[in-house]
């Protein structure tokens, strides 16, 4: 044994061994980058809408099969779930990527831009990975390859979850994380922790953003049907005007957040996005439909809004002789990052992920169905910047824009971040 070998052997015995392990992992990951980029371009060119990710799922499954992983397909319609079992005792770490694209016509000039078209709600639309889920899938395919190839150094299991329909299932269908859980994903695999990431235009390429505790909002849609009594516009006293009642409702609902919620706890948003009623100037209609969205960062405040909104609507309408029936369509819960896990993960990623920087994102009023997983096991969901150097992220076309653009230099940072978190949790779960 020479001096160098002795040093290596000693290092392996020290608790700090994970430092050298993580360096070896980073080196290994670097060799996968070209492949990850190739996968991402293929996926980008072949986007599929929510619950229709069949070709995407087949592409993913083929790769996982080649890696020799145990595989289940058709989970929650098109989901693919694979298990990497090290054969040694240890925790089960779940890693999740969402697979669906959006009904958006791509306007980015790329050789692999999407030209896919499909029918959505009876209309012909373009399909584009405008939220960057192509990057999520390619990154997780790379992570699966990396961790499989270093199986000997792992303790426990890794659960790879390729999830359909994060953007929401088509009308009348179930889907996404919620359906995966309903089908028994966690009963079957019992993960101990869950990690996921989302690419974002709001951060420069290679920068990781995270927030401990509540991080992303709950999102619920509501519909208020206001009913009055139809009459001629010249004789309003003969009927009950649902348009004026709607105006009352919209104004009164502004006091829900400002007067009824304890906003020192967390912010909340109630917005109307659509009003429909009436056909011409001199007919007071008998119906108006108001549609809006509710965002909160606290499940108690969310429940309060669900309770008060129908009361405010009904009472405001009643004062004008109209009625209002409110339906709240419960959507995604608050995405809460486990405080202990995220407070460990932030500095850990800063040290080991090859990121440019790890920053605190603050609250984000967007929603994410990773929240369903994080309600059941400690989870960390973080952001990966994709806006090219020299461009101001505040003005870069955002996720869901037809001009959304990913600087692929972010991809290896994503692979590194997920593999490093997983390796650390598997080999030292008390971190
Ligand atoms: Zn999205
Ligand atoms: Zn997304």
PDB file of N, CA, C and O and ligand atoms in Angstrom, residues 98 131 133 166-167 198, ligand 2:
ATOM      1  N   UNK A  98     -42.365  15.694 -13.429  1.00  0.00           N
ATOM      2  CA  UNK A  98     -43.656  15.728 -14.126  1.00  0.00           C
ATOM      3  C   UNK A  98     -43.407  15.729 -15.636  1.00  0.00           C
ATOM      4  O   UNK A  98     -42.400  16.234 -16.111  1.00  0.00           O
ATOM      5  N   UNK A 131     -43.596  24.752 -19.829  1.00  0.00           N
ATOM      6  CA  UNK A 131     -43.319  24.833 -18.393  1.00  0.00           C
ATOM      7  C   UNK A 131     -41.989  24.148 -18.058  1.00  0.00           C
ATOM      8  O   UNK A 131     -41.565  24.118 -16.918  1.00  0.00           O
ATOM      9  N   UNK A 133     -41.172  20.868 -18.341  1.00  0.00           N
ATOM     10  CA  UNK A 133     -41.211  19.506 -17.790  1.00  0.00           C
ATOM     11  C   UNK A 133     -40.337  18.548 -18.610  1.00  0.00           C
ATOM     12  O   UNK A 133     -39.953  17.493 -18.113  1.00  0.00           O
ATOM     13  N   UNK A 166     -49.373  17.179 -14.280  1.00  0.00           N
ATOM     14  CA  UNK A 166     -49.187  18.187 -13.219  1.00  0.00           C
ATOM     15  C   UNK A 166     -49.981  19.448 -13.527  1.00  0.00           C
ATOM     16  O   UNK A 166     -50.455  20.139 -12.646  1.00  0.00           O
ATOM     17  N   UNK A 167     -50.121  19.754 -14.822  1.00  0.00           N
ATOM     18  CA  UNK A 167     -50.828  20.984 -15.212  1.00  0.00           C
ATOM     19  C   UNK A 167     -52.341  20.845 -15.045  1.00  0.00           C
ATOM     20  O   UNK A 167     -53.087  21.781 -15.321  1.00  0.00           O
ATOM     21  N   UNK A 198     -38.183  22.315 -10.072  1.00  0.00           N
ATOM     22  CA  UNK A 198     -38.855  22.949 -11.202  1.00  0.00           C
ATOM     23  C   UNK A 198     -37.936  23.985 -11.817  1.00  0.00           C
ATOM     24  O   UNK A 198     -37.374  24.801 -11.111  1.00  0.00           O
TER      25      UNK A 198
HETATM   26 ZN1  LIG B   2     -44.589  23.074 -14.279  1.00  0.00          ZN
END
